[in-house]
JSON list of C-alpha atoms and ligand atoms in Angstrom, two decimals:
[
{"chain": "A", "resi": 1, "resn": "MET", "atom": "CA", "xyz": [-144.83, -115.64, -138.20]},
{"chain": "A", "resi": 2, "resn": "LEU", "atom": "CA", "xyz": [-141.28, -116.42, -139.26]},
{"chain": "A", "resi": 3, "resn": "ASN", "atom": "CA", "xyz": [-142.19, -118.65, -142.16]},
{"chain": "A", "resi": 4, "resn": "GLU", "atom": "CA", "xyz": [-144.37, -115.98, -143.79]},
{"chain": "A", "resi": 5, "resn": "LYS", "atom": "CA", "xyz": [-141.32, -113.94, -144.76]},
{"chain": "A", "resi": 6, "resn": "ALA", "atom": "CA", "xyz": [-139.61, -114.46, -148.11]},
{"chain": "A", "resi": 7, "resn": "GLU", "atom": "CA", "xyz": [-136.16, -114.35, -146.51]},
{"chain": "A", "resi": 8, "resn": "ILE", "atom": "CA", "xyz": [-135.28, -114.93, -142.87]},
{"chain": "A", "resi": 9, "resn": "ARG", "atom": "CA", "xyz": [-132.13, -113.23, -141.72]},
{"chain": "A", "resi": 10, "resn": "ALA", "atom": "CA", "xyz": [-130.33, -114.97, -138.89]},
{"chain": "A", "resi": 11, "resn": "GLY", "atom": "CA", "xyz": [-127.73, -113.82, -136.39]},
{"chain": "A", "resi": 12, "resn": "VAL", "atom": "CA", "xyz": [-125.57, -116.33, -134.52]},
{"chain": "A", "resi": 13, "resn": "LEU", "atom": "CA", "xyz": [-124.24, -116.01, -130.98]},
{"chain": "A", "resi": 14, "resn": "LEU", "atom": "CA", "xyz": [-121.43, -118.30, -129.87]},
{"chain": "A", "resi": 15, "resn": "SER", "atom": "CA", "xyz": [-118.73, -118.55, -127.22]},
{"chain": "A", "resi": 16, "resn": "GLY", "atom": "CA", "xyz": [-116.22, -121.10, -128.50]},
{"chain": "A", "resi": 17, "resn": "ARG", "atom": "CA", "xyz": [-115.21, -123.38, -131.34]},
{"chain": "A", "resi": 18, "resn": "GLY", "atom": "CA", "xyz": [-118.38, -122.82, -133.39]},
{"chain": "A", "resi": 19, "resn": "SER", "atom": "CA", "xyz": [-118.79, -126.20, -135.09]},
{"chain": "A", "resi": 20, "resn": "ASN", "atom": "CA", "xyz": [-122.60, -125.80, -135.09]},
{"chain": "A", "resi": 21, "resn": "PHE", "atom": "CA", "xyz": [-122.25, -122.34, -136.64]},
{"chain": "A", "resi": 22, "resn": "ARG", "atom": "CA", "xyz": [-120.02, -123.87, -139.36]},
{"chain": "A", "resi": 23, "resn": "ALA", "atom": "CA", "xyz": [-122.45, -126.70, -140.02]},
{"chain": "A", "resi": 24, "resn": "ILE", "atom": "CA", "xyz": [-125.37, -124.28, -140.42]},
{"chain": "A", "resi": 25, "resn": "VAL", "atom": "CA", "xyz": [-123.46, -122.05, -142.84]},
{"chain": "A", "resi": 26, "resn": "GLN", "atom": "CA", "xyz": [-122.27, -125.10, -144.79]},
{"chain": "A", "resi": 27, "resn": "HIS", "atom": "CA", "xyz": [-125.87, -126.28, -145.12]},
{"chain": "A", "resi": 28, "resn": "GLU", "atom": "CA", "xyz": [-126.84, -122.80, -146.30]},
{"chain": "A", "resi": 29, "resn": "GLN", "atom": "CA", "xyz": [-124.05, -122.77, -148.88]},
{"chain": "A", "resi": 30, "resn": "ALA", "atom": "CA", "xyz": [-125.13, -126.19, -150.11]},
{"chain": "A", "resi": 31, "resn": "GLY", "atom": "CA", "xyz": [-128.60, -124.77, -150.81]},
{"chain": "A", "resi": 32, "resn": "TYR", "atom": "CA", "xyz": [-130.35, -126.69, -148.02]},
{"chain": "A", "resi": 33, "resn": "PHE", "atom": "CA", "xyz": [-132.41, -123.72, -146.80]},
{"chain": "A", "resi": 34, "resn": "ARG", "atom": "CA", "xyz": [-135.04, -122.03, -148.94]},
{"chain": "A", "resi": 35, "resn": "LYS", "atom": "CA", "xyz": [-135.30, -118.92, -146.75]},
{"chain": "A", "resi": 36, "resn": "LEU", "atom": "CA", "xyz": [-132.67, -118.83, -144.02]},
{"chain": "A", "resi": 37, "resn": "ARG", "atom": "CA", "xyz": [-129.65, -116.61, -144.51]},
{"chain": "A", "resi": 38, "resn": "VAL", "atom": "CA", "xyz": [-126.97, -116.21, -141.84]},
{"chain": "A", "resi": 39, "resn": "VAL", "atom": "CA", "xyz": [-126.00, -112.52, -141.95]},
{"chain": "A", "resi": 40, "resn": "CYS", "atom": "CA", "xyz": [-124.17, -111.91, -138.69]},
{"chain": "A", "resi": 41, "resn": "VAL", "atom": "CA", "xyz": [-122.20, -113.62, -135.91]},
{"chain": "A", "resi": 42, "resn": "ALA", "atom": "CA", "xyz": [-121.01, -112.43, -132.51]},
{"chain": "A", "resi": 43, "resn": "SER", "atom": "CA", "xyz": [-119.33, -113.89, -129.45]},
{"chain": "A", "resi": 44, "resn": "ASN", "atom": "CA", "xyz": [-119.49, -112.92, -125.80]},
{"chain": "A", "resi": 45, "resn": "LYS", "atom": "CA", "xyz": [-115.85, -114.07, -125.51]},
{"chain": "A", "resi": 46, "resn": "ALA", "atom": "CA", "xyz": [-112.98, -112.26, -127.24]},
{"chain": "A", "resi": 47, "resn": "GLY", "atom": "CA", "xyz": [-111.18, -114.30, -129.88]},
{"chain": "A", "resi": 48, "resn": "ALA", "atom": "CA", "xyz": [-113.63, -117.21, -129.91]},
{"chain": "A", "resi": 49, "resn": "PRO", "atom": "CA", "xyz": [-112.25, -119.64, -132.53]},
{"chain": "A", "resi": 50, "resn": "GLY", "atom": "CA", "xyz": [-115.71, -119.96, -134.10]},
{"chain": "A", "resi": 51, "resn": "LEU", "atom": "CA", "xyz": [-115.60, -116.37, -135.33]},
{"chain": "A", "resi": 52, "resn": "ALA", "atom": "CA", "xyz": [-112.70, -117.06, -137.70]},
{"chain": "A", "resi": 53, "resn": "PHE", "atom": "CA", "xyz": [-114.97, -119.08, -139.96]},
{"chain": "A", "resi": 54, "resn": "ALA", "atom": "CA", "xyz": [-116.93, -115.92, -140.85]},
{"chain": "A", "resi": 55, "resn": "ALA", "atom": "CA", "xyz": [-113.82, -114.21, -142.19]},
{"chain": "A", "resi": 56, "resn": "ASP", "atom": "CA", "xyz": [-114.08, -114.90, -145.90]},
{"chain": "A", "resi": 57, "resn": "LYS", "atom": "CA", "xyz": [-117.88, -115.25, -145.93]},
{"chain": "A", "resi": 58, "resn": "ASP", "atom": "CA", "xyz": [-120.60, -112.72, -146.50]},
{"chain": "A", "resi": 59, "resn": "ILE", "atom": "CA", "xyz": [-121.30, -112.70, -142.75]},
{"chain": "A", "resi": 60, "resn": "VAL", "atom": "CA", "xyz": [-120.82, -109.63, -140.57]},
{"chain": "A", "resi": 61, "resn": "CYS", "atom": "CA", "xyz": [-118.70, -110.44, -137.52]},
{"chain": "A", "resi": 62, "resn": "LEU", "atom": "CA", "xyz": [-119.43, -108.07, -134.61]},
{"chain": "A", "resi": 63, "resn": "ASP", "atom": "CA", "xyz": [-116.16, -107.00, -133.07]},
{"chain": "A", "resi": 64, "resn": "LYS", "atom": "CA", "xyz": [-117.11, -106.32, -129.45]},
{"chain": "A", "resi": 65, "resn": "CYS", "atom": "CA", "xyz": [-117.43, -108.95, -126.72]},
{"chain": "A", "resi": 66, "resn": "ALA", "atom": "CA", "xyz": [-119.01, -108.97, -123.26]},
{"chain": "A", "resi": 67, "resn": "ALA", "atom": "CA", "xyz": [-115.81, -107.70, -121.59]},
{"chain": "A", "resi": 68, "resn": "ASP", "atom": "CA", "xyz": [-116.18, -104.44, -123.53]},
{"chain": "A", "resi": 69, "resn": "PHE", "atom": "CA", "xyz": [-119.33, -103.63, -121.55]},
{"chain": "A", "resi": 70, "resn": "GLU", "atom": "CA", "xyz": [-120.13, -102.96, -117.92]},
{"chain": "A", "resi": 71, "resn": "SER", "atom": "CA", "xyz": [-122.96, -105.44, -117.73]},
{"chain": "A", "resi": 72, "resn": "LEU", "atom": "CA", "xyz": [-124.45, -108.36, -119.62]},
{"chain": "A", "resi": 73, "resn": "ALA", "atom": "CA", "xyz": [-127.50, -106.19, -120.32]},
{"chain": "A", "resi": 74, "resn": "ASP", "atom": "CA", "xyz": [-125.27, -103.63, -122.05]},
{"chain": "A", "resi": 75, "resn": "PHE", "atom": "CA", "xyz": [-123.66, -106.37, -124.16]},
{"chain": "A", "resi": 76, "resn": "GLU", "atom": "CA", "xyz": [-127.10, -107.68, -125.07]},
{"chain": "A", "resi": 77, "resn": "GLN", "atom": "CA", "xyz": [-128.23, -104.17, -126.03]},
{"chain": "A", "resi": 78, "resn": "TYR", "atom": "CA", "xyz": [-125.22, -103.93, -128.36]},
{"chain": "A", "resi": 79, "resn": "ILE", "atom": "CA", "xyz": [-126.21, -107.25, -129.97]},
{"chain": "A", "resi": 80, "resn": "VAL", "atom": "CA", "xyz": [-129.80, -106.05, -130.40]},
{"chain": "A", "resi": 81, "resn": "THR", "atom": "CA", "xyz": [-128.79, -102.70, -131.89]},
{"chain": "A", "resi": 82, "resn": "GLU", "atom": "CA", "xyz": [-126.27, -104.15, -134.34]},
{"chain": "A", "resi": 83, "resn": "MET", "atom": "CA", "xyz": [-128.26, -107.19, -135.36]},
{"chain": "A", "resi": 84, "resn": "LYS", "atom": "CA", "xyz": [-131.55, -105.27, -135.76]},
{"chain": "A", "resi": 85, "resn": "ARG", "atom": "CA", "xyz": [-129.64, -102.83, -137.98]},
{"chain": "A", "resi": 86, "resn": "LEU", "atom": "CA", "xyz": [-128.80, -105.84, -140.16]},
{"chain": "A", "resi": 87, "resn": "GLY", "atom": "CA", "xyz": [-132.44, -106.92, -140.15]},
{"chain": "A", "resi": 88, "resn": "VAL", "atom": "CA", "xyz": [-131.94, -110.05, -138.04]},
{"chain": "A", "resi": 89, "resn": "ASP", "atom": "CA", "xyz": [-135.27, -111.90, -137.58]},
{"chain": "A", "resi": 90, "resn": "LEU", "atom": "CA", "xyz": [-133.97, -115.01, -135.84]},
{"chain": "A", "resi": 91, "resn": "LEU", "atom": "CA", "xyz": [-131.22, -115.40, -133.24]},
{"chain": "A", "resi": 92, "resn": "ILE", "atom": "CA", "xyz": [-129.38, -118.73, -133.26]},
{"chain": "A", "resi": 93, "resn": "LEU", "atom": "CA", "xyz": [-127.43, -119.69, -130.15]},
{"chain": "A", "resi": 94, "resn": "ALA", "atom": "CA", "xyz": [-124.62, -122.05, -131.11]},
{"chain": "A", "resi": 95, "resn": "GLY", "atom": "CA", "xyz": [-122.55, -122.86, -128.07]},
{"chain": "A", "resi": 96, "resn": "TYR", "atom": "CA", "xyz": [-123.39, -119.53, -126.41]},
{"chain": "A", "resi": 97, "resn": "MET", "atom": "CA", "xyz": [-122.44, -120.13, -122.80]},
{"chain": "A", "resi": 98, "resn": "ARG", "atom": "CA", "xyz": [-124.43, -117.37, -121.11]},
{"chain": "A", "resi": 99, "resn": "ILE", "atom": "CA", "xyz": [-127.95, -117.19, -119.78]},
{"chain": "A", "resi": 100, "resn": "VAL", "atom": "CA", "xyz": [-130.04, -115.12, -122.17]},
{"chain": "A", "resi": 101, "resn": "GLY", "atom": "CA", "xyz": [-131.36, -111.99, -120.49]},
{"chain": "A", "resi": 102, "resn": "LYS", "atom": "CA", "xyz": [-134.50, -109.93, -120.90]},
{"chain": "A", "resi": 103, "resn": "THR", "atom": "CA", "xyz": [-132.95, -107.56, -123.44]},
{"chain": "A", "resi": 104, "resn": "LEU", "atom": "CA", "xyz": [-132.51, -110.34, -126.01]},
{"chain": "A", "resi": 105, "resn": "LEU", "atom": "CA", "xyz": [-135.74, -112.13, -125.10]},
{"chain": "A", "resi": 106, "resn": "ASP", "atom": "CA", "xyz": [-137.77, -108.95, -125.56]},
{"chain": "A", "resi": 107, "resn": "ALA", "atom": "CA", "xyz": [-136.06, -108.13, -128.86]},
{"chain": "A", "resi": 108, "resn": "TRP", "atom": "CA", "xyz": [-136.78, -111.52, -130.48]},
{"chain": "A", "resi": 109, "resn": "PRO", "atom": "CA", "xyz": [-139.91, -113.02, -128.87]},
{"chain": "A", "resi": 110, "resn": "CYS", "atom": "CA", "xyz": [-140.24, -116.67, -129.88]},
{"chain": "A", "resi": 111, "resn": "ALA", "atom": "CA", "xyz": [-137.36, -116.18, -132.29]},
{"chain": "A", "resi": 112, "resn": "ILE", "atom": "CA", "xyz": [-134.31, -117.29, -130.31]},
{"chain": "A", "resi": 113, "resn": "VAL", "atom": "CA", "xyz": [-133.24, -120.92, -130.66]},
{"chain": "A", "resi": 114, "resn": "ASN", "atom": "CA", "xyz": [-130.62, -123.01, -128.90]},
{"chain": "A", "resi": 115, "resn": "ILE", "atom": "CA", "xyz": [-129.09, -126.47, -129.12]},
{"chain": "A", "resi": 116, "resn": "HIS", "atom": "CA", "xyz": [-128.27, -128.52, -126.05]},
{"chain": "A", "resi": 117, "resn": "PRO", "atom": "CA", "xyz": [-126.34, -131.82, -125.92]},
{"chain": "A", "resi": 118, "resn": "SER", "atom": "CA", "xyz": [-128.86, -133.91, -124.00]},
{"chain": "A", "resi": 119, "resn": "LEU", "atom": "CA", "xyz": [-132.45, -135.04, -124.29]},
{"chain": "A", "resi": 120, "resn": "LEU", "atom": "CA", "xyz": [-134.12, -132.19, -122.43]},
{"chain": "A", "resi": 121, "resn": "PRO", "atom": "CA", "xyz": [-135.58, -131.86, -119.89]},
{"chain": "A", "resi": 122, "resn": "SER", "atom": "CA", "xyz": [-132.86, -134.24, -118.65]},
{"chain": "A", "resi": 123, "resn": "PHE", "atom": "CA", "xyz": [-129.47, -132.73, -117.86]},
{"chain": "A", "resi": 124, "resn": "PRO", "atom": "CA", "xyz": [-129.91, -129.01, -118.58]},
{"chain": "A", "resi": 125, "resn": "GLY", "atom": "CA", "xyz": [-127.18, -126.47, -117.93]},
{"chain": "A", "resi": 126, "resn": "LEU", "atom": "CA", "xyz": [-123.44, -126.94, -117.86]},
{"chain": "A", "resi": 127, "resn": "HIS", "atom": "CA", "xyz": [-121.57, -130.26, -118.24]},
{"chain": "A", "resi": 128, "resn": "ALA", "atom": "CA", "xyz": [-124.47, -132.12, -119.85]},
{"chain": "A", "resi": 129, "resn": "HIS", "atom": "CA", "xyz": [-122.27, -135.05, -120.95]},
{"chain": "A", "resi": 130, "resn": "ALA", "atom": "CA", "xyz": [-120.81, -135.50, -117.46]},
{"chain": "A", "resi": 131, "resn": "GLN", "atom": "CA", "xyz": [-124.30, -135.34, -115.96]},
{"chain": "A", "resi": 132, "resn": "THR", "atom": "CA", "xyz": [-125.45, -137.95, -118.50]},
{"chain": "A", "resi": 133, "resn": "LEU", "atom": "CA", "xyz": [-122.62, -140.38, -117.74]},
{"chain": "A", "resi": 134, "resn": "ARG", "atom": "CA", "xyz": [-122.94, -139.89, -113.99]},
{"chain": "A", "resi": 135, "resn": "TYR", "atom": "CA", "xyz": [-126.63, -140.71, -114.07]},
{"chain": "A", "resi": 136, "resn": "GLY", "atom": "CA", "xyz": [-126.07, -143.89, -116.08]},
{"chain": "A", "resi": 137, "resn": "VAL", "atom": "CA", "xyz": [-128.75, -143.45, -118.74]},
{"chain": "A", "resi": 138, "resn": "LYS", "atom": "CA", "xyz": [-128.49, -145.73, -121.79]},
{"chain": "A", "resi": 139, "resn": "VAL", "atom": "CA", "xyz": [-129.78, -143.24, -124.37]},
{"chain": "A", "resi": 140, "resn": "SER", "atom": "CA", "xyz": [-128.91, -139.59, -124.80]},
{"chain": "A", "resi": 141, "resn": "GLY", "atom": "CA", "xyz": [-128.93, -137.14, -127.68]},
{"chain": "A", "resi": 142, "resn": "CYS", "atom": "CA", "xyz": [-129.48, -133.48, -128.45]},
{"chain": "A", "resi": 143, "resn": "THR", "atom": "CA", "xyz": [-132.35, -131.01, -128.35]},
{"chain": "A", "resi": 144, "resn": "VAL", "atom": "CA", "xyz": [-133.12, -127.86, -130.34]},
{"chain": "A", "resi": 145, "resn": "HIS", "atom": "CA", "xyz": [-135.52, -125.57, -128.50]},
{"chain": "A", "resi": 146, "resn": "PHE", "atom": "CA", "xyz": [-136.87, -122.05, -128.37]},
{"chain": "A", "resi": 147, "resn": "VAL", "atom": "CA", "xyz": [-135.24, -120.00, -125.66]},
{"chain": "A", "resi": 148, "resn": "ASP", "atom": "CA", "xyz": [-137.23, -118.68, -122.72]},
{"chain": "A", "resi": 149, "resn": "ALA", "atom": "CA", "xyz": [-136.14, -117.09, -119.45]},
{"chain": "A", "resi": 150, "resn": "GLY", "atom": "CA", "xyz": [-135.31, -120.45, -117.85]},
{"chain": "A", "resi": 151, "resn": "LEU", "atom": "CA", "xyz": [-132.31, -122.76, -118.17]},
{"chain": "A", "resi": 152, "resn": "ASP", "atom": "CA", "xyz": [-132.68, -124.85, -121.38]},
{"chain": "A", "resi": 153, "resn": "SER", "atom": "CA", "xyz": [-136.40, -124.91, -120.63]},
{"chain": "A", "resi": 154, "resn": "GLY", "atom": "CA", "xyz": [-138.12, -123.50, -123.72]},
{"chain": "A", "resi": 155, "resn": "PRO", "atom": "CA", "xyz": [-140.47, -125.36, -126.09]},
{"chain": "A", "resi": 156, "resn": "ILE", "atom": "CA", "xyz": [-138.75, -128.23, -127.93]},
{"chain": "A", "resi": 157, "resn": "ILE", "atom": "CA", "xyz": [-138.46, -128.03, -131.73]},
{"chain": "A", "resi": 158, "resn": "GLY", "atom": "CA", "xyz": [-136.62, -131.31, -132.36]},
{"chain": "A", "resi": 159, "resn": "GLN", "atom": "CA", "xyz": [-134.52, -134.04, -130.79]},
{"chain": "A", "resi": 160, "resn": "ARG", "atom": "CA", "xyz": [-132.22, -136.83, -131.90]},
{"chain": "A", "resi": 161, "resn": "THR", "atom": "CA", "xyz": [-131.05, -139.80, -129.89]},
{"chain": "A", "resi": 162, "resn": "VAL", "atom": "CA", "xyz": [-127.76, -141.67, -129.64]},
{"chain": "A", "resi": 163, "resn": "PRO", "atom": "CA", "xyz": [-126.83, -144.70, -127.53]},
{"chain": "A", "resi": 164, "resn": "VAL", "atom": "CA", "xyz": [-124.71, -144.24, -124.42]},
{"chain": "A", "resi": 165, "resn": "LEU", "atom": "CA", "xyz": [-122.08, -146.98, -124.26]},
{"chain": "A", "resi": 166, "resn": "ASP", "atom": "CA", "xyz": [-120.63, -148.46, -121.07]},
{"chain": "A", "resi": 167, "resn": "THR", "atom": "CA", "xyz": [-117.18, -147.54, -122.36]},
{"chain": "A", "resi": 168, "resn": "ASP", "atom": "CA", "xyz": [-118.06, -143.88, -123.07]},
{"chain": "A", "resi": 169, "resn": "THR", "atom": "CA", "xyz": [-116.02, -140.96, -121.80]},
{"chain": "A", "resi": 170, "resn": "GLU", "atom": "CA", "xyz": [-117.25, -137.36, -121.97]},
{"chain": "A", "resi": 171, "resn": "GLU", "atom": "CA", "xyz": [-115.17, -137.04, -125.13]},
{"chain": "A", "resi": 172, "resn": "THR", "atom": "CA", "xyz": [-116.56, -140.05, -127.00]},
{"chain": "A", "resi": 173, "resn": "LEU", "atom": "CA", "xyz": [-120.14, -139.27, -125.98]},
{"chain": "A", "resi": 174, "resn": "SER", "atom": "CA", "xyz": [-119.88, -135.61, -126.91]},
{"chain": "A", "resi": 175, "resn": "GLN", "atom": "CA", "xyz": [-118.41, -136.51, -130.32]},
{"chain": "A", "resi": 176, "resn": "ARG", "atom": "CA", "xyz": [-121.28, -138.94, -131.04]},
{"chain": "A", "resi": 177, "resn": "ILE", "atom": "CA", "xyz": [-123.85, -136.34, -130.02]},
{"chain": "A", "resi": 178, "resn": "LEU", "atom": "CA", "xyz": [-122.11, -133.52, -131.90]},
{"chain": "A", "resi": 179, "resn": "GLU", "atom": "CA", "xyz": [-122.44, -135.38, -135.22]},
{"chain": "A", "resi": 180, "resn": "GLN", "atom": "CA", "xyz": [-126.20, -135.44, -134.64]},
{"chain": "A", "resi": 181, "resn": "GLU", "atom": "CA", "xyz": [-126.26, -131.78, -133.53]},
{"chain": "A", "resi": 182, "resn": "HIS", "atom": "CA", "xyz": [-124.78, -130.71, -136.86]},
{"chain": "A", "resi": 183, "resn": "GLU", "atom": "CA", "xyz": [-127.70, -132.28, -138.73]},
{"chain": "A", "resi": 184, "resn": "LEU", "atom": "CA", "xyz": [-130.48, -131.67, -136.24]},
{"chain": "A", "resi": 185, "resn": "TYR", "atom": "CA", "xyz": [-129.88, -127.92, -135.92]},
{"chain": "A", "resi": 186, "resn": "SER", "atom": "CA", "xyz": [-130.20, -127.26, -139.65]},
{"chain": "A", "resi": 187, "resn": "GLU", "atom": "CA", "xyz": [-133.16, -129.62, -139.90]},
{"chain": "A", "resi": 188, "resn": "CYS", "atom": "CA", "xyz": [-135.00, -127.68, -137.15]},
{"chain": "A", "resi": 189, "resn": "LEU", "atom": "CA", "xyz": [-134.05, -124.29, -138.61]},
{"chain": "A", "resi": 190, "resn": "LYS", "atom": "CA", "xyz": [-135.41, -125.41, -141.95]},
{"chain": "A", "resi": 191, "resn": "ARG", "atom": "CA", "xyz": [-138.69, -126.47, -140.37]},
{"chain": "A", "resi": 192, "resn": "ILE", "atom": "CA", "xyz": [-139.32, -123.30, -138.36]},
{"chain": "A", "resi": 193, "resn": "THR", "atom": "CA", "xyz": [-138.45, -121.06, -141.31]},
{"chain": "A", "resi": 194, "resn": "GLU", "atom": "CA", "xyz": [-140.27, -122.96, -144.05]},
{"chain": "A", "resi": 195, "resn": "GLN", "atom": "CA", "xyz": [-143.25, -124.58, -142.33]},
{"chain": "A", "resi": 196, "resn": "ALA", "atom": "CA", "xyz": [-146.15, -123.05, -140.43]},
{"chain": "A", "resi": 197, "resn": "TRP", "atom": "CA", "xyz": [-146.03, -123.82, -136.70]},
{"chain": "A", "resi": 198, "resn": "SER", "atom": "CA", "xyz": [-147.58, -122.74, -133.45]},
{"chain": "A", "resi": 199, "resn": "ILE", "atom": "CA", "xyz": [-146.97, -123.37, -129.78]},
{"chain": "A", "resi": 200, "resn": "HIS", "atom": "CA", "xyz": [-149.75, -125.00, -127.73]},
{"chain": "A", "resi": 201, "resn": "GLU", "atom": "CA", "xyz": [-149.04, -124.85, -124.01]},
{"chain": "A", "resi": 202, "resn": "ARG", "atom": "CA", "xyz": [-145.39, -125.73, -124.51]},
{"chain": "A", "resi": 203, "resn": "THR", "atom": "CA", "xyz": [-145.67, -128.08, -127.48]},
{"chain": "A", "resi": 204, "resn": "VAL", "atom": "CA", "xyz": [-144.40, -126.88, -130.85]},
{"chain": "A", "resi": 205, "resn": "VAL", "atom": "CA", "xyz": [-146.92, -128.08, -133.46]},
{"chain": "A", "resi": 206, "resn": "PHE", "atom": "CA", "xyz": [-146.02, -128.06, -137.15]},
{"chain": "A", "resi": 207, "resn": "ASP", "atom": "CA", "xyz": [-148.72, -127.87, -139.81]},
{"chain": "A", "resi": 208, "resn": "SER", "atom": "CA", "xyz": [-148.33, -130.82, -142.14]},
{"chain": "B", "resi": 1, "resn": "GRF", "atom": "C1", "xyz": [-122.54, -128.01, -128.38]},
{"chain": "B", "resi": 1, "resn": "GRF", "atom": "O1", "xyz": [-122.40, -129.27, -127.80]},
{"chain": "B", "resi": 1, "resn": "GRF", "atom": "C2", "xyz": [-123.90, -127.43, -128.09]},
{"chain": "B", "resi": 1, "resn": "GRF", "atom": "O2", "xyz": [-124.89, -128.40, -127.96]},
{"chain": "B", "resi": 1, "resn": "GRF", "atom": "C3", "xyz": [-123.68, -126.75, -126.77]},
{"chain": "B", "resi": 1, "resn": "GRF", "atom": "O3", "xyz": [-122.39, -126.23, -126.83]},
{"chain": "B", "resi": 1, "resn": "GRF", "atom": "C4", "xyz": [-121.62, -126.97, -127.75]},
{"chain": "B", "resi": 1, "resn": "GRF", "atom": "C5", "xyz": [-121.10, -126.00, -128.76]},
{"chain": "B", "resi": 1, "resn": "GRF", "atom": "O4", "xyz": [-120.23, -126.57, -129.69]},
{"chain": "B", "resi": 1, "resn": "GRF", "atom": "N1", "xyz": [-124.71, -125.76, -126.53]},
{"chain": "B", "resi": 1, "resn": "GRF", "atom": "P1", "xyz": [-119.78, -125.75, -130.96]},
{"chain": "B", "resi": 1, "resn": "GRF", "atom": "O5", "xyz": [-119.17, -124.44, -130.43]},
{"chain": "B", "resi": 1, "resn": "GRF", "atom": "O6", "xyz": [-120.96, -125.50, -131.82]},
{"chain": "B", "resi": 1, "resn": "GRF", "atom": "O7", "xyz": [-118.73, -126.61, -131.62]}
]
């Protein structure tokens, strides 16, 4: 059980700007987490802007990306080898735009988390904001969930809602949701690392 450890070492995987990664590290630096420590970050894409934030921090930045390997499985094996060497207990996906394969899933069973900018199970996959606006729903939000072999389909840890306005564009909606993502992700990470929890069928149950 994650929460039974005195310190939980986290690795982050991203693909782009990394604002969720930044928010998590800023929460850590502000003393928000009792146990979580971000020790490592990696990107599947070379030069992802999000990686720059790790530069002057005590966070190892893995220097290889997916293009350095023949297959996604080989890239995943690199992540596993390097992050296990650093003692990573929990893998945090923060804007990681690849399907997670068996190599990662087997290495961290029930210990990979992701954030998605919709109220799952609505609008999984790419272009969640466009899907949301096209459908015409009046409420959207974000979801933090454990990662399984499906597309944004793992057990839900937490959700937050925001209104969808008639005047919204993808940009305005994504900005409103992103503000909530930056709080929700750390809130959920705190809960799974500091509270006892279990998964019944597919419901994450926290002990009070
Ligand atoms: C976020 O909207 C997240 O929900 C989704 O990808 C985006 C990443 O943004 N999975 P950032 O790289 O964390 O700024």
